[in-house]
Each structure stands twice: as structure tokens, then as C-alpha cells.
PDB file of C-alpha atoms in Angstrom:
ATOM      1  CA  GLY M   1       0.000   0.000   0.000  1.00 78.00           C
ATOM      2  CA  SER M   2       1.038   3.567  -0.736  1.00 72.00           C
ATOM      3  CA  GLY M   3      -1.308   6.141   0.687  1.00 73.00           C
ATOM      4  CA  GLY M   4      -4.781   5.094  -0.350  1.00 75.00           C
ATOM      5  CA  ALA M   5      -3.574   2.933  -3.250  1.00 83.00           C
ATOM      6  CA  LEU M   6      -3.015  -0.812  -3.148  1.00 88.00           C
ATOM      7  CA  THR M   7      -0.782  -2.833  -5.443  1.00 88.00           C
ATOM      8  CA  ILE M   8      -1.165  -6.586  -5.842  1.00 90.00           C
ATOM      9  CA  GLY M   9       2.083  -8.365  -6.717  1.00 90.00           C
ATOM     10  CA  THR M  10       2.550 -11.276  -9.119  1.00 91.00           C
ATOM     11  CA  PRO M  11       1.220 -14.542  -7.621  1.00 94.00           C
ATOM     12  CA  VAL M  12       3.730 -17.312  -6.882  1.00 94.00           C
ATOM     13  CA  ASP M  13       2.698 -20.959  -6.529  1.00 94.00           C
ATOM     14  CA  ILE M  14       3.804 -22.069  -3.051  1.00 94.00           C
ATOM     15  CA  SER M  15       2.004 -25.411  -2.755  1.00 91.00           C
ATOM     16  CA  HIS M  16       3.355 -27.051  -5.948  1.00 88.00           C
ATOM     17  CA  SER M  17       0.694 -29.726  -5.640  1.00 89.00           C
ATOM     18  CA  PRO M  18      -1.655 -31.074  -8.345  1.00 86.00           C
ATOM     19  CA  GLU M  19      -4.313 -31.983  -5.801  1.00 91.00           C
ATOM     20  CA  TYR M  20      -6.378 -30.037  -3.265  1.00 94.00           C
ATOM     21  CA  ASP M  21      -4.911 -26.987  -1.500  1.00 96.00           C
ATOM     22  CA  ASN M  22      -7.110 -24.607   0.475  1.00 96.00           C
ATOM     23  CA  GLN M  23      -7.855 -22.511   3.560  1.00 97.00           C
ATOM     24  CA  PRO M  24      -4.654 -20.479   4.091  1.00 97.00           C
ATOM     25  CA  SER M  25      -4.146 -18.668   7.385  1.00 98.00           C
ATOM     26  CA  PHE M  26      -1.119 -16.765   8.638  1.00 98.00           C
ATOM     27  CA  LEU M  27       0.740 -17.086  11.908  1.00 98.00           C
ATOM     28  CA  PRO M  28       0.319 -13.990  14.126  1.00 96.00           C
ATOM     29  CA  ASP M  29       3.850 -12.761  13.330  1.00 96.00           C
ATOM     30  CA  GLY M  30       3.340 -13.248   9.580  1.00 96.00           C
ATOM     31  CA  SER M  31       6.409 -15.475   9.250  1.00 97.00           C
ATOM     32  CA  ALA M  32       4.538 -18.486   7.942  1.00 98.00           C
ATOM     33  CA  MET M  33       1.199 -19.735   6.747  1.00 98.00           C
ATOM     34  CA  LEU M  34      -0.865 -22.834   7.507  1.00 98.00           C
ATOM     35  CA  PHE M  35      -2.968 -24.469   4.819  1.00 98.00           C
ATOM     36  CA  THR M  36      -4.905 -27.627   4.005  1.00 98.00           C
ATOM     37  CA  SER M  37      -3.492 -29.986   1.397  1.00 97.00           C
ATOM     38  CA  ARG M  38      -4.308 -33.419  -0.031  1.00 96.00           C
ATOM     39  CA  ARG M  39      -1.218 -35.020  -1.549  1.00 92.00           C
ATOM     40  CA  ASP M  40      -1.871 -38.762  -1.474  1.00 88.00           C
ATOM     41  CA  GLY M  41      -5.236 -38.813  -3.246  1.00 88.00           C
ATOM     42  CA  LYS M  42      -6.913 -39.947  -0.024  1.00 90.00           C
ATOM     43  CA  GLN M  43      -7.079 -37.366   2.746  1.00 93.00           C
ATOM     44  CA  THR M  44      -6.157 -33.848   3.788  1.00 97.00           C
ATOM     45  CA  ASP M  45      -3.549 -32.788   6.331  1.00 97.00           C
ATOM     46  CA  ILE M  46      -2.281 -29.436   7.573  1.00 98.00           C
ATOM     47  CA  TYR M  47       0.896 -28.030   6.053  1.00 98.00           C
ATOM     48  CA  ARG M  48       3.051 -25.015   6.847  1.00 98.00           C
ATOM     49  CA  TYR M  49       4.767 -22.656   4.416  1.00 98.00           C
ATOM     50  CA  ASP M  50       7.638 -20.538   5.799  1.00 98.00           C
ATOM     51  CA  ILE M  51       7.950 -17.272   3.904  1.00 97.00           C
ATOM     52  CA  LYS M  52      11.678 -16.681   4.495  1.00 97.00           C
ATOM     53  CA  THR M  53      12.901 -20.177   3.609  1.00 97.00           C
ATOM     54  CA  LYS M  54      10.064 -20.983   1.159  1.00 96.00           C
ATOM     55  CA  LEU M  55       9.867 -24.468   2.657  1.00 97.00           C
ATOM     56  CA  VAL M  56       6.642 -26.491   2.891  1.00 97.00           C
ATOM     57  CA  THR M  57       6.363 -28.816   5.908  1.00 97.00           C
ATOM     58  CA  GLN M  58       3.662 -31.370   6.650  1.00 97.00           C
ATOM     59  CA  LEU M  59       2.428 -30.836  10.214  1.00 98.00           C
ATOM     60  CA  THR M  60      -0.318 -33.418  10.747  1.00 97.00           C
ATOM     61  CA  HIS M  61      -0.033 -37.123   9.873  1.00 95.00           C
ATOM     62  CA  THR M  62      -3.326 -38.541  11.097  1.00 93.00           C
ATOM     63  CA  ALA M  63      -5.731 -41.111   9.666  1.00 92.00           C
ATOM     64  CA  GLU M  64      -8.476 -38.467   9.425  1.00 95.00           C
ATOM     65  CA  ASN M  65      -8.990 -35.324   7.356  1.00 97.00           C
ATOM     66  CA  GLU M  66      -8.020 -31.961   8.819  1.00 97.00           C
ATOM     67  CA  TYR M  67      -9.236 -28.635   7.477  1.00 97.00           C
ATOM     68  CA  SER M  68      -9.239 -24.933   8.347  1.00 97.00           C
ATOM     69  CA  ALA M  69      -6.171 -24.555  10.560  1.00 98.00           C
ATOM     70  CA  LEU M  70      -6.035 -21.436  12.737  1.00 98.00           C
ATOM     71  CA  VAL M  71      -3.469 -20.441  15.344  1.00 98.00           C
ATOM     72  CA  MET M  72      -5.253 -20.355  18.683  1.00 98.00           C
ATOM     73  CA  PRO M  73      -5.267 -17.332  21.014  1.00 96.00           C
ATOM     74  CA  ASP M  74      -2.406 -18.771  23.104  1.00 96.00           C
ATOM     75  CA  GLY M  75      -0.089 -18.470  20.064  1.00 96.00           C
ATOM     76  CA  LYS M  76       1.384 -21.905  20.879  1.00 97.00           C
ATOM     77  CA  THR M  77      -1.155 -24.223  19.275  1.00 98.00           C
ATOM     78  CA  PHE M  78      -3.389 -24.426  16.228  1.00 98.00           C
ATOM     79  CA  SER M  79      -6.876 -25.840  15.818  1.00 98.00           C
ATOM     80  CA  THR M  80      -8.427 -27.702  12.901  1.00 98.00           C
ATOM     81  CA  VAL M  81     -11.767 -29.139  11.842  1.00 97.00           C
ATOM     82  CA  ARG M  82     -11.115 -32.878  11.987  1.00 97.00           C
ATOM     83  CA  GLY M  83     -12.751 -36.111  10.873  1.00 94.00           C
ATOM     84  CA  ASP M  84     -16.279 -37.124   9.912  1.00 94.00           C
ATOM     85  CA  LYS M  85     -17.657 -35.616  13.116  1.00 94.00           C
ATOM     86  CA  GLN M  86     -16.059 -32.276  12.148  1.00 95.00           C
ATOM     87  CA  GLU M  87     -14.919 -31.562  15.678  1.00 96.00           C
ATOM     88  CA  LEU M  88     -12.245 -29.023  16.570  1.00 97.00           C
ATOM     89  CA  TRP M  89      -8.905 -30.562  17.458  1.00 97.00           C
ATOM     90  CA  ARG M  90      -5.830 -28.846  18.823  1.00 97.00           C
ATOM     91  CA  PHE M  91      -2.161 -29.454  17.922  1.00 98.00           C
ATOM     92  CA  ASP M  92       1.091 -27.912  19.043  1.00 98.00           C
ATOM     93  CA  LEU M  93       2.560 -25.649  16.337  1.00 97.00           C
ATOM     94  CA  ASP M  94       4.839 -28.444  15.125  1.00 97.00           C
ATOM     95  CA  GLY M  95       1.842 -30.746  14.582  1.00 97.00           C
ATOM     96  CA  SER M  96       2.409 -32.864  17.685  1.00 97.00           C
ATOM     97  CA  ASN M  97       0.241 -33.601  20.734  1.00 97.00           C
ATOM     98  CA  PRO M  98      -3.248 -33.809  19.146  1.00 97.00           C
ATOM     99  CA  ARG M  99      -6.200 -33.438  21.512  1.00 97.00           C
ATOM    100  CA  LEU M 100      -9.855 -32.484  21.319  1.00 96.00           C
ATOM    101  CA  ALA M 101     -10.522 -28.739  21.592  1.00 96.00           C
ATOM    102  CA  TYR M 102     -14.297 -28.643  21.151  1.00 95.00           C
ATOM    103  CA  ALA M 103     -17.027 -31.052  20.027  1.00 94.00           C
ATOM    104  CA  HIS M 104     -20.213 -29.430  18.733  1.00 93.00           C
ATOM    105  CA  LYS M 105     -23.567 -31.189  18.582  1.00 90.00           C
ATOM    106  CA  GLY M 106     -23.672 -30.277  14.877  1.00 91.00           C
ATOM    107  CA  LEU M 107     -21.028 -30.279  12.158  1.00 94.00           C
ATOM    108  CA  ILE M 108     -18.588 -27.353  12.224  1.00 96.00           C
ATOM    109  CA  GLY M 109     -17.674 -26.137   8.759  1.00 94.00           C
ATOM    110  CA  TYR M 110     -15.719 -22.960   9.576  1.00 96.00           C
ATOM    111  CA  TYR M 111     -14.892 -20.987  12.704  1.00 97.00           C
ATOM    112  CA  VAL M 112     -12.886 -18.148  14.237  1.00 98.00           C
ATOM    113  CA  TRP M 113     -11.547 -17.744  17.774  1.00 98.00           C
ATOM    114  CA  ILE M 114     -12.728 -14.630  19.630  1.00 97.00           C
ATOM    115  CA  ASP M 115     -10.667 -15.328  22.755  1.00 96.00           C
ATOM    116  CA  ASP M 116      -9.376 -18.390  24.608  1.00 95.00           C
ATOM    117  CA  HIS M 117     -12.835 -19.822  25.264  1.00 96.00           C
ATOM    118  CA  ARG M 118     -15.236 -18.170  22.824  1.00 97.00           C
ATOM    119  CA  LEU M 119     -15.547 -18.692  19.095  1.00 97.00           C
ATOM    120  CA  ALA M 120     -17.963 -18.065  16.258  1.00 98.00           C
ATOM    121  CA  VAL M 121     -18.784 -21.140  14.176  1.00 97.00           C
ATOM    122  CA  PHE M 122     -20.429 -21.899  10.837  1.00 96.00           C
ATOM    123  CA  VAL M 123     -22.548 -24.981  11.537  1.00 95.00           C
ATOM    124  CA  LEU M 124     -23.871 -27.029   8.640  1.00 93.00           C
ATOM    125  CA  GLY M 125     -27.642 -27.277   8.505  1.00 87.00           C
ATOM    126  CA  ALA M 126     -29.329 -30.651   8.887  1.00 83.00           C
ATOM    127  CA  ASN M 127     -31.512 -32.176   6.164  1.00 80.00           C
ATOM    128  CA  GLY M 128     -30.871 -29.425   3.651  1.00 79.00           C
ATOM    129  CA  SER M 129     -31.545 -26.507   5.991  1.00 86.00           C
ATOM    130  CA  PRO M 130     -29.202 -23.486   5.735  1.00 89.00           C
ATOM    131  CA  ALA M 131     -26.013 -23.156   7.723  1.00 93.00           C
ATOM    132  CA  THR M 132     -26.155 -21.058  10.890  1.00 95.00           C
ATOM    133  CA  LEU M 133     -23.816 -18.681  12.673  1.00 97.00           C
ATOM    134  CA  GLN M 134     -23.429 -19.785  16.280  1.00 97.00           C
ATOM    135  CA  LEU M 135     -21.614 -18.250  19.236  1.00 97.00           C
ATOM    136  CA  VAL M 136     -19.845 -20.873  21.340  1.00 97.00           C
ATOM    137  CA  ASP M 137     -18.482 -20.697  24.876  1.00 97.00           C
ATOM    138  CA  THR M 138     -16.237 -23.730  25.445  1.00 95.00           C
ATOM    139  CA  THR M 139     -15.947 -23.091  29.188  1.00 94.00           C
ATOM    140  CA  ALA M 140     -19.701 -23.046  29.720  1.00 94.00           C
ATOM    141  CA  ASP M 141     -20.221 -25.616  26.927  1.00 93.00           C
ATOM    142  CA  THR M 142     -22.938 -23.497  25.333  1.00 95.00           C
ATOM    143  CA  ALA M 143     -23.775 -22.693  21.709  1.00 96.00           C
ATOM    144  CA  GLU M 144     -26.261 -19.999  20.712  1.00 96.00           C
ATOM    145  CA  VAL M 145     -27.663 -19.576  17.214  1.00 96.00           C
ATOM    146  CA  ILE M 146     -27.151 -15.975  16.089  1.00 96.00           C
ATOM    147  CA  GLU M 147     -28.262 -15.979  12.455  1.00 95.00           C
ATOM    148  CA  PRO M 148     -29.312 -18.472   9.758  1.00 93.00           C
ATOM    149  CA  ASN M 149     -28.199 -18.689   6.136  1.00 92.00           C
ATOM    150  CA  ILE M 150     -24.635 -17.391   6.330  1.00 94.00           C
ATOM    151  CA  GLY M 151     -21.580 -17.698   4.097  1.00 90.00           C
ATOM    152  CA  GLN M 152     -18.357 -19.523   4.869  1.00 88.00           C
ATOM    153  CA  SER M 153     -16.047 -16.618   5.733  1.00 92.00           C
ATOM    154  CA  LEU M 154     -15.661 -15.865   9.460  1.00 97.00           C
ATOM    155  CA  LEU M 155     -13.001 -13.364  10.575  1.00 97.00           C
ATOM    156  CA  ILE M 156     -12.137 -10.992  13.399  1.00 97.00           C
ATOM    157  CA  ARG M 157     -12.463  -7.416  12.159  1.00 96.00           C
ATOM    158  CA  PRO M 158      -9.216  -5.538  12.927  1.00 94.00           C
ATOM    159  CA  GLY M 159      -9.403  -2.963  15.686  1.00 90.00           C
ATOM    160  CA  ARG M 160     -12.985  -3.802  16.657  1.00 90.00           C
ATOM    161  CA  LYS M 161     -12.918  -7.337  18.100  1.00 89.00           C
ATOM    162  CA  THR M 162     -16.106  -8.090  16.210  1.00 97.00           C
ATOM    163  CA  VAL M 163     -16.743 -11.102  13.975  1.00 98.00           C
ATOM    164  CA  SER M 164     -17.375 -10.406  10.299  1.00 97.00           C
ATOM    165  CA  PHE M 165     -19.419 -12.832   8.210  1.00 97.00           C
ATOM    166  CA  ILE M 166     -21.481 -13.012   5.032  1.00 95.00           C
ATOM    167  CA  GLY M 167     -25.239 -12.762   5.469  1.00 94.00           C
ATOM    168  CA  ARG M 168     -27.358 -14.200   2.679  1.00 87.00           C
ATOM    169  CA  PRO M 169     -30.947 -13.018   3.109  1.00 82.00           C
ATOM    170  CA  PRO M 170     -33.372 -14.938   0.835  1.00 81.00           C
ATOM    171  CA  GLY M 171     -34.128 -13.067  -2.384  1.00 81.00           C
ATOM    172  CA  ALA M 172     -31.688 -10.242  -1.622  1.00 83.00           C
ATOM    173  CA  PRO M 173     -27.996  -9.518  -2.333  1.00 88.00           C
ATOM    174  CA  ALA M 174     -25.442 -10.906   0.108  1.00 91.00           C
ATOM    175  CA  VAL M 175     -24.152  -8.477   2.732  1.00 94.00           C
ATOM    176  CA  VAL M 176     -21.068  -8.319   4.927  1.00 96.00           C
ATOM    177  CA  LYS M 177     -22.106  -8.148   8.577  1.00 96.00           C
ATOM    178  CA  GLU M 178     -20.369  -8.004  11.920  1.00 97.00           C
ATOM    179  CA  LEU M 179     -21.307  -9.615  15.202  1.00 98.00           C
ATOM    180  CA  ASP M 180     -20.560  -7.956  18.533  1.00 97.00           C
ATOM    181  CA  PRO M 181     -19.836 -10.944  20.810  1.00 97.00           C
ATOM    182  CA  MET M 182     -20.754  -8.945  23.914  1.00 95.00           C
ATOM    183  CA  THR M 183     -24.182  -7.707  22.835  1.00 96.00           C
ATOM    184  CA  LYS M 184     -24.771 -10.559  20.334  1.00 96.00           C
ATOM    185  CA  ASN M 185     -26.103  -7.996  17.864  1.00 96.00           C
ATOM    186  CA  ALA M 186     -25.262  -8.369  14.162  1.00 96.00           C
ATOM    187  CA  THR M 187     -25.256  -5.297  11.911  1.00 96.00           C
ATOM    188  CA  VAL M 188     -24.589  -4.729   8.198  1.00 95.00           C
ATOM    189  CA  ILE M 189     -21.178  -3.324   7.204  1.00 94.00           C
ATOM    190  CA  THR M 190     -21.754  -3.124   3.451  1.00 94.00           C
ATOM    191  CA  GLU M 191     -23.236  -4.990   0.520  1.00 93.00           C
ATOM    192  CA  GLY M 192     -20.997  -7.853  -0.547  1.00 92.00           C
ATOM    193  CA  LEU M 193     -19.215  -8.175  -3.865  1.00 91.00           C
ATOM    194  CA  ALA M 194     -21.485 -10.032  -6.277  1.00 85.00           C
ATOM    195  CA  GLY M 195     -20.532 -13.675  -6.773  1.00 80.00           C
ATOM    196  CA  SER M 196     -18.104 -13.804  -3.855  1.00 88.00           C
ATOM    197  CA  GLN M 197     -18.407 -15.251  -0.371  1.00 84.00           C
ATOM    198  CA  TYR M 198     -14.824 -15.012   0.927  1.00 90.00           C
ATOM    199  CA  LEU M 199     -13.070 -11.923   2.242  1.00 95.00           C
ATOM    200  CA  THR M 200     -10.045 -10.823   4.198  1.00 97.00           C
ATOM    201  CA  TRP M 201      -9.166  -7.714   6.207  1.00 97.00           C
ATOM    202  CA  LEU M 202      -6.081  -5.526   6.004  1.00 96.00           C
ATOM    203  CA  PRO M 203      -4.782  -4.038   9.266  1.00 94.00           C
ATOM    204  CA  ASP M 204      -5.826  -0.525   8.202  1.00 92.00           C
ATOM    205  CA  GLY M 205      -9.475  -1.606   8.087  1.00 93.00           C
ATOM    206  CA  ARG M 206      -9.795  -2.155   4.347  1.00 95.00           C
ATOM    207  CA  MET M 207     -11.600  -5.273   3.206  1.00 96.00           C
ATOM    208  CA  LEU M 208     -10.659  -7.360   0.175  1.00 97.00           C
ATOM    209  CA  MET M 209     -12.951  -9.646  -1.816  1.00 96.00           C
ATOM    210  CA  ALA M 210     -12.464 -11.374  -5.158  1.00 94.00           C
ATOM    211  CA  SER M 211     -14.647 -12.047  -8.180  1.00 92.00           C
ATOM    212  CA  GLY M 212     -13.195 -14.279 -10.880  1.00 92.00           C
ATOM    213  CA  PRO M 213      -9.503 -13.319 -11.199  1.00 94.00           C
ATOM    214  CA  LYS M 214     -10.015  -9.778  -9.919  1.00 94.00           C
ATOM    215  CA  ILE M 215      -9.440  -8.483  -6.386  1.00 95.00           C
ATOM    216  CA  TRP M 216     -11.502  -5.608  -5.063  1.00 95.00           C
ATOM    217  CA  ALA M 217     -11.159  -3.377  -1.991  1.00 95.00           C
ATOM    218  CA  TRP M 218     -13.680  -1.627   0.241  1.00 95.00           C
ATOM    219  CA  ARG M 219     -13.016   1.077   2.806  1.00 92.00           C
ATOM    220  CA  ASP M 220     -15.424   2.392   5.416  1.00 90.00           C
ATOM    221  CA  GLY M 221     -17.122   5.488   4.021  1.00 85.00           C
ATOM    222  CA  ALA M 222     -16.260   4.688   0.397  1.00 83.00           C
ATOM    223  CA  ALA M 223     -18.906   4.322  -2.298  1.00 81.00           C
ATOM    224  CA  GLY M 224     -18.780   0.643  -3.209  1.00 88.00           C
ATOM    225  CA  TRP M 225     -15.837  -1.517  -4.276  1.00 93.00           C
ATOM    226  CA  THR M 226     -12.634  -0.540  -6.125  1.00 93.00           C
ATOM    227  CA  GLU M 227     -10.643  -2.960  -8.266  1.00 94.00           C
ATOM    228  CA  VAL M 228      -7.065  -3.280  -6.993  1.00 93.00           C
ATOM    229  CA  GLY M 229      -5.681  -6.310  -8.828  1.00 93.00           C
ATOM    230  CA  ASP M 230      -6.166  -8.905 -11.541  1.00 95.00           C
ATOM    231  CA  VAL M 231      -4.329 -12.250 -11.497  1.00 95.00           C
ATOM    232  CA  ALA M 232      -5.481 -13.365 -14.967  1.00 95.00           C
ATOM    233  CA  SER M 233      -2.066 -12.487 -16.414  1.00 93.00           C
ATOM    234  CA  ALA M 234      -0.561 -15.075 -14.036  1.00 93.00           C
ATOM    235  CA  GLY M 235      -2.704 -17.816 -15.578  1.00 94.00           C
ATOM    236  CA  LEU M 236      -5.325 -17.842 -12.826  1.00 94.00           C
ATOM    237  CA  SER M 237      -9.076 -17.592 -13.179  1.00 91.00           C
ATOM    238  CA  LYS M 238     -11.394 -17.997 -10.204  1.00 92.00           C
ATOM    239  CA  ILE M 239     -10.130 -16.842  -6.789  1.00 94.00           C
ATOM    240  CA  THR M 240     -11.961 -18.706  -4.026  1.00 92.00           C
ATOM    241  CA  ARG M 241     -10.053 -17.796  -0.836  1.00 95.00           C
ATOM    242  CA  LEU M 242      -8.095 -14.799   0.416  1.00 96.00           C
ATOM    243  CA  ALA M 243      -5.986 -14.331   3.541  1.00 97.00           C
ATOM    244  CA  ALA M 244      -3.879 -11.290   4.420  1.00 97.00           C
ATOM    245  CA  SER M 245      -0.898 -11.401   6.774  1.00 96.00           C
ATOM    246  CA  PRO M 246      -1.374  -9.452  10.029  1.00 95.00           C
ATOM    247  CA  ASP M 247       0.923  -6.645   8.842  1.00 93.00           C
ATOM    248  CA  GLY M 248      -0.784  -6.419   5.446  1.00 92.00           C
ATOM    249  CA  THR M 249       2.378  -7.289   3.484  1.00 93.00           C
ATOM    250  CA  TRP M 250       1.406 -10.702   2.130  1.00 96.00           C
ATOM    251  CA  LEU M 251      -1.775 -11.932   0.479  1.00 96.00           C
ATOM    252  CA  ALA M 252      -2.434 -15.661   0.194  1.00 97.00           C
ATOM    253  CA  LEU M 253      -5.030 -16.747  -2.328  1.00 96.00           C
ATOM    254  CA  VAL M 254      -6.553 -19.955  -3.604  1.00 96.00           C
ATOM    255  CA  ALA M 255      -7.342 -19.861  -7.306  1.00 94.00           C
ATOM    256  CA  GLU M 256      -8.082 -22.152 -10.228  1.00 91.00           C
ATOM    257  CA  PRO M 257      -5.773 -22.335 -13.253  1.00 90.00           C
ATOM    258  CA  GLN M 258      -7.283 -20.938 -16.446  1.00 88.00           C
ATOM    259  CA  SER M 259      -7.060 -24.400 -18.027  1.00 77.00           C
ATOM    260  CA  LYS M 260      -9.883 -25.495 -15.712  1.00 52.00           C
TER     261      LYS M 260
END
């Protein structure tokens, strides 16, 4: 970033894998990134990419699938959605010492930690019903439904300690909303970018979303979205995930090659 302008650099393939790679998330210091990868044609595990050394390391080696790795509030462990029950499991940062972190009565699809015992979760609906946003307290072992029919992107909004998510009201455009965990009130931030359900936040409060190969930015008080990048020239088409490093220097994205 330079003033109000953003520049998106040329994408570099860091996974070098022909199979499934998804759900990037950065370590708090921005030195590395965790992501999900399937490399044996059978199951997914959690991998780590170190930015300085450019090395990819497999962290988990279990008999079950792991998805959606996030560093936990203690900074010493990471959590993942694991197995057919889609429970949250906890590992040390090197992938050792697996143990159960939280088992929900439903199936957790996505989540974000608010503090060491509270988290917001995307819970899959049963029998075709829409997914719900739920607020969980692991100490009290409680889960409260906040809103139905939400998208898959759950994040902490920088500087506000609120949870941002995509609301999808029936028959209306999707909106980006934020949940105040204290009051449990959810309010609209802005209308979402058409055709996109994943976003990321920069530390200065700007929000990024993607549509096709293009990346767009929104700032509080601005009129709509502004295009800030296009990765088509790098041979990429549809961007499905975005994750910004805590200092706003690095942007991880998941995208499909144009050949697909």
C-alpha cells in the first residue's frame, strides 16, 4: 500500500501440488502460513509454508482429514476441523500432541476464535436446511444460534474485536455483517461483492474480496468496491479464498488455473 492505493504483486505458486490446497491462514507474526493440502489422493492434512525459507512442511499425519487450521489465542497451538464428526482438534505448532478442543452437537464447517474460550462457528444445517452462525463458549459448553443462512467466511475485524461474516438473506444480495460478541447484535457493514463469499481484512481496516480473477477493496465510508488487482495475467481464473498477513504485506489466495 502507498497512501490510499493498493498494489497486488505477481502470484507465486507455493504449494506445488496437483491436488487439493485450500484454507490459508497466517501465523500472528506473519512469518509463515498454515494451509490444508491433499497429496496422497486420499485425505487432507495441515501443512506449513515458511515465507523466508520458502519451505513447505507437513504438520499433521493422522488417519483423518483436517481442514481450516487457525493459530489459537495462546499463540502456541493451532486448531483444525477434523474427521467425519467435524470436531475441533488442537495441535502444538509443530503438529504434535493432538487433543480435542471442542465437540459441537452439529457439524462445524468454519470458525474463528474470539478469545481463549469463545468462538464463532459456521454450523452445517441438517436435512438441507441453511447453515447457521453460532456463538460458542467452550468453558460453559454453550452454543447460541445468532443468524441463519450465512456464508463460509468468518473473521475478526481488525481494531474492533467483532466477527465479520457473510449474510445471505433470501431473495436479496449478500451483505457483509459483523457480530458484537458482547451484545450478540449483528449489523450490516456493506453490501458484498457479487458472486463472492470469501473476504479478508487488512490491518488498516480495508476489506478485500475477489470475483473471478479480480481483487476488489472496500473502505469504510467509500462508495462501493474498487478494483485493486487482476491475477489473470498469471494464468489464474477464479479466486476462491483470500488471507492477508497481520501486517498487510502478504496476500495468500486460492485460485483455479485458467485451463480449468
